[in-house]
Structure formats: C-alpha cells, structure tokens
Short mmCIF file of C-alpha atoms in Angstrom, two decimals:
data_model
loop_
_atom_site.label_atom_id
_atom_site.label_comp_id
_atom_site.label_asym_id
_atom_site.label_seq_id
_atom_site.Cartn_x
_atom_site.Cartn_y
_atom_site.Cartn_z
CA MET A 9 -8.93 -25.64 8.89
CA GLU A 10 -6.24 -23.59 8.20
CA GLN A 11 -6.90 -21.13 4.87
CA GLU A 12 -5.16 -21.80 2.02
CA LYS A 13 -2.78 -19.49 0.92
CA ALA A 14 -1.96 -17.98 -1.96
CA ILE A 15 2.04 -16.31 -1.58
CA ILE A 16 4.00 -17.46 1.70
CA ILE A 17 7.09 -15.12 2.09
CA GLU A 18 9.48 -16.28 4.45
CA ASN A 19 12.73 -14.69 5.77
CA LEU A 20 12.51 -12.37 2.99
CA THR A 21 16.03 -9.93 2.47
CA LYS A 22 16.92 -7.64 -0.28
CA LEU A 23 19.94 -5.87 0.14
CA TYR A 24 21.29 -3.90 -2.25
CA GLY A 25 25.25 -3.81 -1.12
CA GLU A 26 27.53 -1.41 -0.69
CA HIS A 27 28.45 0.58 -3.83
CA VAL A 28 31.53 2.56 -3.98
CA GLY A 29 31.40 5.98 -5.83
CA VAL A 30 34.86 6.82 -5.02
CA LYS A 31 37.85 5.94 -3.60
CA ASN A 32 40.96 7.71 -2.77
CA LEU A 33 40.37 10.14 -5.06
CA ASN A 34 43.32 13.16 -5.19
CA LEU A 35 42.63 15.76 -8.32
CA SER A 36 42.89 19.50 -8.54
CA VAL A 37 42.12 21.94 -11.23
CA ASP A 38 44.43 24.75 -12.66
CA LYS A 39 42.79 28.33 -12.10
CA GLY A 40 41.86 29.25 -15.88
CA GLU A 41 42.01 25.61 -17.42
CA ILE A 42 39.33 23.57 -18.70
CA MET A 43 39.60 20.07 -17.41
CA GLY A 44 37.90 17.02 -19.04
CA PHE A 45 36.84 14.48 -16.83
CA LEU A 46 36.34 11.18 -18.25
CA GLY A 47 35.20 7.56 -17.51
CA PRO A 48 31.89 5.41 -18.47
CA ASN A 49 28.91 5.15 -16.69
CA GLY A 50 28.80 4.36 -13.09
CA ALA A 51 32.33 5.67 -12.79
CA GLY A 52 31.54 8.16 -10.17
CA LYS A 53 32.29 11.44 -12.03
CA THR A 54 28.94 12.51 -10.12
CA THR A 55 29.82 10.84 -7.06
CA THR A 56 32.52 12.65 -6.07
CA ILE A 57 31.75 14.44 -2.98
CA ARG A 58 31.27 11.22 -1.11
CA SER A 59 33.60 8.03 -0.67
CA SER A 60 31.11 5.35 -0.41
CA LEU A 61 27.13 5.23 -1.14
CA GLY A 62 26.88 2.56 1.44
CA GLU A 63 24.59 -0.35 2.19
CA HIS A 64 20.84 -0.21 1.66
CA VAL A 65 18.02 -2.68 2.96
CA GLY A 66 15.89 -3.21 0.79
CA VAL A 67 13.45 -5.54 2.91
CA LYS A 68 15.05 -7.79 5.79
CA ASN A 69 13.86 -11.15 7.15
CA LEU A 70 10.14 -10.40 6.34
CA ASN A 71 7.34 -12.90 6.56
CA LEU A 72 4.39 -12.88 5.58
CA SER A 73 1.74 -14.75 3.99
CA VAL A 74 -1.56 -13.75 1.52
CA ASP A 75 -4.65 -16.19 1.96
CA LYS A 76 -6.13 -16.88 -1.11
CA GLY A 77 -9.48 -14.92 -1.99
CA GLU A 78 -8.46 -12.04 0.13
CA ILE A 79 -7.57 -8.57 -0.86
CA MET A 80 -4.46 -7.63 1.42
CA GLY A 81 -3.09 -4.30 1.91
CA PHE A 82 0.26 -3.81 1.93
CA LEU A 83 0.97 -0.41 3.83
CA GLY A 84 3.90 1.66 3.96
CA PRO A 85 5.56 5.25 3.22
CA ASN A 86 8.02 5.86 0.11
CA GLY A 87 10.98 3.25 0.12
CA ALA A 88 9.53 1.41 3.11
CA GLY A 89 10.07 -1.69 0.58
CA LYS A 90 6.85 -2.07 -0.54
CA THR A 91 8.06 -2.55 -3.98
CA THR A 92 11.22 -4.52 -3.21
CA THR A 93 8.69 -6.78 -1.88
CA ILE A 94 6.67 -7.40 -4.52
CA ARG A 95 9.52 -7.10 -7.35
CA SER A 96 11.02 -10.14 -5.50
CA SER A 97 7.91 -11.76 -5.21
CA LEU A 98 7.99 -11.91 -8.98
CA ALA A 99 11.55 -12.74 -9.62
CA LEU A 100 11.82 -9.23 -11.52
CA ILE A 101 14.92 -8.46 -9.27
CA SER A 102 16.88 -10.94 -7.24
CA LYS A 103 16.52 -11.91 -3.30
CA THR A 104 19.20 -11.87 -0.85
CA ALA A 105 18.15 -14.59 1.07
CA GLY A 106 14.52 -16.14 1.99
CA LYS A 107 12.20 -18.39 0.48
CA ILE A 108 8.38 -17.05 -1.99
CA THR A 109 6.14 -19.02 -2.81
CA ILE A 110 3.09 -18.45 -5.33
CA PHE A 111 0.30 -20.92 -5.13
CA GLY A 112 2.89 -23.54 -3.95
CA LEU A 113 5.16 -22.50 -6.90
CA ASP A 114 8.56 -21.25 -6.04
CA SER A 115 8.94 -17.40 -6.86
CA HIS A 116 12.42 -17.70 -9.19
CA ARG A 117 12.31 -21.48 -10.23
CA ASP A 118 8.60 -21.34 -11.33
CA ALA A 119 8.28 -17.35 -12.31
CA VAL A 120 7.07 -18.19 -15.84
CA ALA A 121 4.18 -20.42 -14.53
CA ILE A 122 4.00 -17.73 -11.81
CA ARG A 123 2.94 -15.39 -14.52
CA LYS A 124 0.43 -16.99 -16.15
CA LYS A 125 -1.34 -16.81 -13.05
CA THR A 126 -0.44 -13.51 -11.96
CA GLY A 127 -1.73 -9.83 -13.53
CA TYR A 128 0.63 -7.09 -11.80
CA LEU A 129 0.26 -3.51 -12.11
CA PRO A 130 3.64 -1.53 -11.25
CA GLY A 131 3.80 1.61 -9.80
CA ASP A 132 5.55 3.11 -12.80
CA PHE A 133 3.69 1.18 -15.39
CA GLY A 134 3.90 2.96 -18.63
CA LEU A 135 2.75 2.45 -22.26
CA ILE A 136 4.45 2.21 -25.39
CA PRO A 137 4.04 5.79 -27.70
CA SER A 138 1.91 6.65 -30.10
CA VAL A 139 -0.64 3.16 -30.61
CA LYS A 140 -3.86 2.95 -29.76
CA VAL A 141 -5.06 1.66 -26.50
CA LYS A 142 -6.59 -1.10 -27.76
CA SER A 143 -3.96 -2.60 -29.78
CA TYR A 144 -1.71 -2.05 -26.98
CA LEU A 145 -3.88 -4.23 -24.55
CA LYS A 146 -4.72 -6.27 -27.36
CA TYR A 147 -0.72 -7.32 -27.49
CA LEU A 148 -0.79 -7.53 -23.85
CA LEU A 149 -3.59 -10.00 -23.89
CA SER A 150 -1.87 -12.01 -26.93
CA LEU A 151 1.34 -12.27 -24.71
CA ASN A 152 -1.36 -14.26 -22.21
CA ASN A 153 -2.80 -16.18 -24.95
CA TYR A 154 -6.09 -14.99 -23.81
CA PRO A 155 -8.30 -14.34 -26.67
CA SER A 156 -11.26 -12.53 -25.24
CA THR A 157 -11.48 -8.97 -25.26
CA LYS A 158 -14.55 -8.51 -23.54
CA LYS A 159 -13.42 -8.15 -20.11
CA MET A 160 -10.69 -5.67 -21.35
CA THR A 161 -14.24 -3.63 -22.67
CA SER A 162 -16.30 -3.88 -20.29
CA LEU A 163 -13.44 -2.12 -17.95
CA ALA A 164 -12.85 0.45 -19.80
CA GLU A 165 -16.68 1.41 -20.16
CA ARG A 166 -16.40 1.29 -16.22
CA LEU A 167 -13.49 3.43 -16.34
CA GLU A 168 -14.80 5.80 -18.76
CA LEU A 169 -11.56 5.21 -21.15
CA ASP A 170 -11.94 5.75 -24.59
CA LEU A 171 -9.81 2.30 -26.18
CA ASP A 172 -9.09 4.50 -29.29
CA ARG A 173 -7.04 7.34 -27.96
CA LYS A 174 -3.39 7.20 -28.62
CA THR A 175 -1.64 6.31 -25.55
CA ASN A 176 0.97 9.33 -25.97
CA GLU A 177 -2.82 11.09 -25.92
CA LEU A 178 -3.28 9.93 -22.47
CA SER A 179 -3.68 12.30 -18.82
CA LYS A 180 -1.65 10.43 -16.10
CA GLY A 181 -5.49 9.50 -14.97
CA ASN A 182 -6.09 7.69 -17.94
CA LYS A 183 -2.31 5.97 -18.10
CA GLN A 184 -3.17 4.76 -14.79
CA LYS A 185 -6.94 3.37 -15.84
CA ALA A 186 -5.25 1.45 -18.78
CA GLY A 187 -2.94 -0.31 -16.32
CA ILE A 188 -5.55 -1.35 -14.19
CA ILE A 189 -7.77 -2.69 -17.00
CA GLN A 190 -4.12 -4.90 -18.03
CA VAL A 191 -4.17 -6.34 -14.77
CA LEU A 192 -7.52 -7.25 -14.60
CA MET A 193 -8.49 -8.05 -18.28
CA ALA A 194 -7.02 -11.54 -18.41
CA ASP A 195 -9.00 -13.08 -15.90
CA GLN A 196 -5.79 -14.43 -13.75
CA GLU A 197 -6.02 -15.73 -10.05
CA LEU A 198 -3.59 -13.56 -8.63
CA ILE A 199 -3.64 -9.95 -9.23
CA ILE A 200 -0.98 -7.34 -7.71
CA MET A 201 -1.04 -3.43 -7.78
CA ASP A 202 1.70 -0.87 -6.91
CA GLU A 203 -0.26 1.99 -5.95
CA PRO A 204 -3.61 0.68 -7.87
CA THR A 205 -5.93 4.14 -7.82
CA SER A 206 -2.84 6.93 -7.86
CA GLY A 207 -4.16 10.05 -9.99
CA LEU A 208 -7.45 9.21 -10.20
CA ASP A 209 -9.98 11.38 -9.00
CA PRO A 210 -12.42 10.11 -5.85
CA LEU A 211 -14.80 8.90 -7.90
CA MET A 212 -12.74 7.02 -10.06
CA GLN A 213 -11.66 5.37 -6.76
CA GLN A 214 -14.50 4.05 -5.47
CA GLU A 215 -15.12 2.10 -9.28
CA VAL A 216 -11.85 0.26 -8.92
CA TYR A 217 -12.89 -0.66 -5.08
CA ARG A 218 -15.89 -1.91 -6.77
CA ILE A 219 -14.24 -3.70 -9.33
CA LEU A 220 -11.95 -5.14 -6.72
CA ARG A 221 -14.59 -6.55 -4.58
CA GLU A 222 -15.86 -8.17 -7.53
CA GLU A 223 -13.32 -9.68 -8.96
CA GLN A 224 -12.60 -11.26 -4.94
CA LYS A 225 -16.30 -12.22 -5.21
CA GLN A 226 -15.03 -14.71 -8.31
CA GLY A 227 -12.33 -16.07 -6.49
CA LYS A 228 -9.18 -13.96 -7.37
CA THR A 229 -6.89 -12.92 -4.40
CA ILE A 230 -5.68 -9.75 -4.31
CA PHE A 231 -2.18 -8.01 -3.09
CA MET A 232 -1.90 -3.93 -3.40
CA ALA A 233 0.52 -1.85 -2.09
CA SER A 234 -0.35 1.40 -1.63
CA HIS A 235 0.46 4.76 1.23
CA ASN A 236 -3.20 5.73 0.66
CA LEU A 237 -4.65 4.90 3.72
CA ALA A 238 -8.37 5.68 3.33
CA GLU A 239 -8.25 3.03 0.55
CA VAL A 240 -7.12 0.30 2.44
CA GLU A 241 -9.53 1.01 4.84
CA LYS A 242 -12.50 0.45 2.45
CA VAL A 243 -11.60 -2.25 0.17
CA CYS A 244 -8.63 -4.32 1.97
CA ASP A 245 -9.60 -7.76 4.77
CA ARG A 246 -6.11 -7.59 6.19
CA VAL A 247 -3.75 -4.85 6.22
CA ALA A 248 0.19 -5.28 6.62
CA ILE A 249 2.49 -2.22 7.68
CA ILE A 250 6.04 -2.11 6.68
CA ARG A 251 8.97 0.28 7.78
CA LYS A 252 11.83 0.92 6.13
CA GLY A 253 12.15 -3.15 5.73
CA HIS A 254 10.34 -4.40 8.35
CA LEU A 255 7.22 -5.69 8.92
CA GLU A 256 5.59 -4.05 11.78
CA VAL A 257 1.90 -5.54 11.97
CA VAL A 258 -0.52 -7.79 10.34
CA GLU A 259 -3.87 -7.69 11.10
CA LYS A 260 -7.23 -7.90 10.18
CA ILE A 261 -8.60 -4.12 9.60
CA GLN A 262 -11.60 -4.50 11.86
CA ALA A 263 -9.54 -5.75 14.41
CA LEU A 264 -6.57 -3.10 14.24
CA GLN A 265 -9.27 -0.79 15.01
CA GLU A 266 -11.04 -2.60 18.15
CA LYS A 267 -7.22 -2.78 19.29
CA THR A 268 -6.83 0.79 19.23
CA GLY A 269 -10.34 2.12 20.06
CA LYS A 270 -12.89 4.43 19.16
CA VAL A 271 -12.66 8.29 19.46
CA LEU A 272 -15.66 10.21 21.28
CA GLU A 273 -15.90 13.49 20.63
CA VAL A 274 -18.82 15.81 23.02
CA GLU A 275 -19.58 19.08 22.94
CA PHE A 276 -20.97 20.15 26.09
CA SER A 277 -23.39 23.15 27.10
CA ASP A 278 -22.17 23.24 30.79
CA PRO A 279 -18.39 22.74 32.23
CA VAL A 280 -17.63 18.86 32.86
CA SER A 281 -14.24 17.60 34.92
CA VAL A 282 -12.27 15.43 33.28
CA ASP A 283 -11.68 13.52 36.18
CA GLU A 284 -15.16 12.40 35.88
CA PHE A 285 -14.38 10.23 32.71
CA LYS A 286 -11.45 8.48 34.28
CA ILE A 287 -13.09 5.30 33.60
CA LYS A 288 -11.07 2.07 33.26
CA GLY A 289 -10.86 1.73 29.50
CA VAL A 290 -10.81 5.25 28.67
CA SER A 291 -7.71 7.13 27.74
CA GLU A 292 -6.54 10.28 26.07
CA ILE A 293 -8.90 12.71 27.83
CA GLN A 294 -8.84 16.10 26.44
CA GLU A 295 -11.24 18.97 27.07
CA ASP A 296 -10.95 22.70 25.52
CA ASN A 297 -13.74 24.52 26.03
CA GLY A 298 -16.39 22.33 27.06
CA LYS A 299 -15.29 19.87 24.33
CA LEU A 300 -14.29 16.89 24.71
CA THR A 301 -12.17 14.43 23.32
CA LEU A 302 -11.45 10.80 24.72
CA THR A 303 -10.46 6.73 23.33
CA ILE A 304 -12.35 4.54 24.15
CA HIS A 305 -11.24 0.77 24.42
CA GLU A 306 -14.01 -0.75 26.64
CA ASN A 307 -16.69 -0.02 29.05
CA LEU A 308 -18.30 2.13 26.46
CA ASP A 309 -21.84 1.72 28.40
CA SER A 310 -20.27 3.94 31.15
CA VAL A 311 -18.73 6.49 29.17
CA ILE A 312 -22.41 7.13 27.44
CA GLU A 313 -23.65 7.30 31.47
CA ALA A 314 -21.20 10.00 32.16
CA VAL A 315 -22.26 11.94 29.34
CA SER A 316 -25.61 11.64 29.65
CA ARG A 317 -25.40 13.49 32.88
CA HIS A 318 -25.00 16.68 30.97
CA ARG A 319 -26.51 18.68 28.73
CA ILE A 320 -24.58 18.17 25.34
CA LEU A 321 -24.72 19.77 22.08
CA ASN A 322 -23.52 17.72 19.82
CA MET A 323 -21.63 14.35 20.04
CA ASN A 324 -19.41 11.73 17.79
CA LEU A 325 -18.29 8.75 17.95
CA ARG A 326 -15.88 7.02 15.63
CA THR A 327 -13.46 4.46 15.19
CA TYR A 328 -9.60 5.64 14.45
CA THR A 329 -8.91 5.84 10.82
CA LEU A 330 -6.33 3.62 9.11
CA GLU A 331 -3.98 6.97 8.47
CA GLN A 332 -4.32 7.31 12.51
CA LEU A 333 -4.00 3.73 13.03
CA PHE A 334 -0.71 4.33 10.92
CA LEU A 335 0.82 7.05 12.59
CA LYS A 336 0.32 5.83 15.97
CA TYR A 337 2.43 2.42 14.92
CA TYR A 338 4.78 4.55 13.52
CA THR A 339 5.19 7.13 16.69
CA LYS A 340 5.39 4.36 19.19
CA GLU A 341 8.14 2.59 17.02
CA ASN A 342 9.53 5.98 16.72
CA ARG A 343 10.16 6.97 20.27
CA LYS A 344 11.28 2.93 20.80
CA ARG A 345 13.75 3.30 18.22
CA GLY A 346 15.18 6.96 18.80
CA ASP A 347 14.30 7.92 15.48
CA ALA A 348 14.23 11.72 14.89
#
C-alpha cells in the first residue's frame, strides 16, 4: 500500500526573470562639476556598470513528495533553491510552472486552508520589537484560533527561553528558540522549517532534535531545509539534495550511506601491501606509514580476514557522514557538468 503523501511537488519551476539594470546608457560628467543622478528605486542608478542582471533560476522541473508522518531533510548550499521551494509551496511567492498539493489541497488556490494546517519557521524569522515574547507568541496563537498556551509554556521551559523578556533583548539563539516555539505551539499537522537550529548551541540543538522526534510520534509531518548535514543525519528519515535549482537525489539516509559504503581505518605495526586488500567491493584504498584507509561496499568478512593476518594497533569502522556523501555527490556532478 502506497504511503499517504503530505506534500507533492510536480515539475515546480520558479524563474525570477530577466531584469534590465540599465540599457544603452550614455552619460558624461565634466571635471569639477557635481552631477545629480535621479530616478526612483530600481531605476538602475546603482547598476550602471552592467547591462543586464540576467535570468535567475530558483528551481527548475523539481519533483518531490513528502510522506505523511515522516521527517524529510532538504539539503543544499545557500542559493540552491531550498527557500524558493518552501515559499512556492506555501504560496508566499508565485511559481512559474508546476503543481504543488499539500494534504490534497492546491498550494495556491487553497493557501488559506493549508496555512491553518501548517506551522512555518522561515530562515529569516523576525519578531515585533519591544514586546514581551509571551505577548508576541500569544498573538500568533490567536491568529491560529488556538487558545491554549500549555504547549508554548512547555516548549519554552525545555528550550530555556524566558517568555517575559522583551523581543529586542533576545540574542540570536534566543530569537531562534522563539521561532521554534511558534512553529510547534499550535499543534498543526505539517511543520515546515528553514534552517531550524541556526544560532543554537550543540546542547540545545540536541533538545530540538528530541522535540522533533516526539512531534513525529504524534503524527506530525516535518519538512526541514538545512545545510547542517549532521542534524539531518540525526533526525531525518529521508533526505533530498538540491543543487542550483535541480533535485540531485532523494534517498533514505540509511540507504544512501549503504550505497556509498563504510570506511575502514586500520593502523598496523608492520608494513602491509595495498594489493592484499584489492578485494571485490573495496575501493579508494590508501596507505600511509602503516595506516590503511579503504571504502567497503561488500565482502566485509573478507576484508576483516585480510586485516587479521597482521598485528593491529588501532582500527575504526564507520559509515560516511552526510557531509561526505553530500560532497561526493556534488564532486561527481561537478565533474559531469564541467563546473569549476
């Protein structure tokens, strides 16, 4: 039986269009004179050295679905198209082409109904200045017609945020905590987060991960964009990697790691031959002063048998981190496309 979908994105394309900064401009300034340069905002006063800013692709022909009840990680560097995808899905920006449905509702036609079911933490989360955090969060709850403050208070305690502080007194980390509270406190079915742990210390990040797993157990669907690969590895069920507006891969994290293999590092007390470890399913063999590093895709037993023939000083078997996987996909794609 096919898993019920929370989000379906089909052939999403967002082009920001060609913007002409200046065109066929001829101007001279006499030596010694003061020349005024007048025009409304966007007229091209500050872009005179360029003739066109060109067409910018936010995302192109992106197809992605998020299963109901899963935590999906959406990975990519800054400018890859993560925020564009999210904002298009929530009808915060118009899309050029494609179709997006959330819980079976059209993302643009049914935007109001979708927002009632969806909590959203933007990457540039802002606060109204000079009001108590509690007052601000209560105001947001009122917009959702959600009268209870119980969950708001509980989350604030867990995240160690003083709700009686003024918003303008908060550090970057505490502002992020307020953002996390607001996205979860109304108990909505879908949680969309853009860089959720930005500015948080490692201990608080771990608490956020625990909270997200608890939310998932309660049936929530969580879609989180991040370039923090370690957090996606810890908390997500699947990961989608986006690059320059194109979706590169969608995989379960465990499956992605299994495809890439495990890394074995062994330090020997005696010299070893690299040829001894040229076994089927083994790649990227490196030897340096008695320390052997190799990647194992299959035949782990044969590798361990070969290792056991020697005196071992130290040995470590680990899976690839998502960061290594991420760089591996991008390096491969860069070579394929001829990117710098």
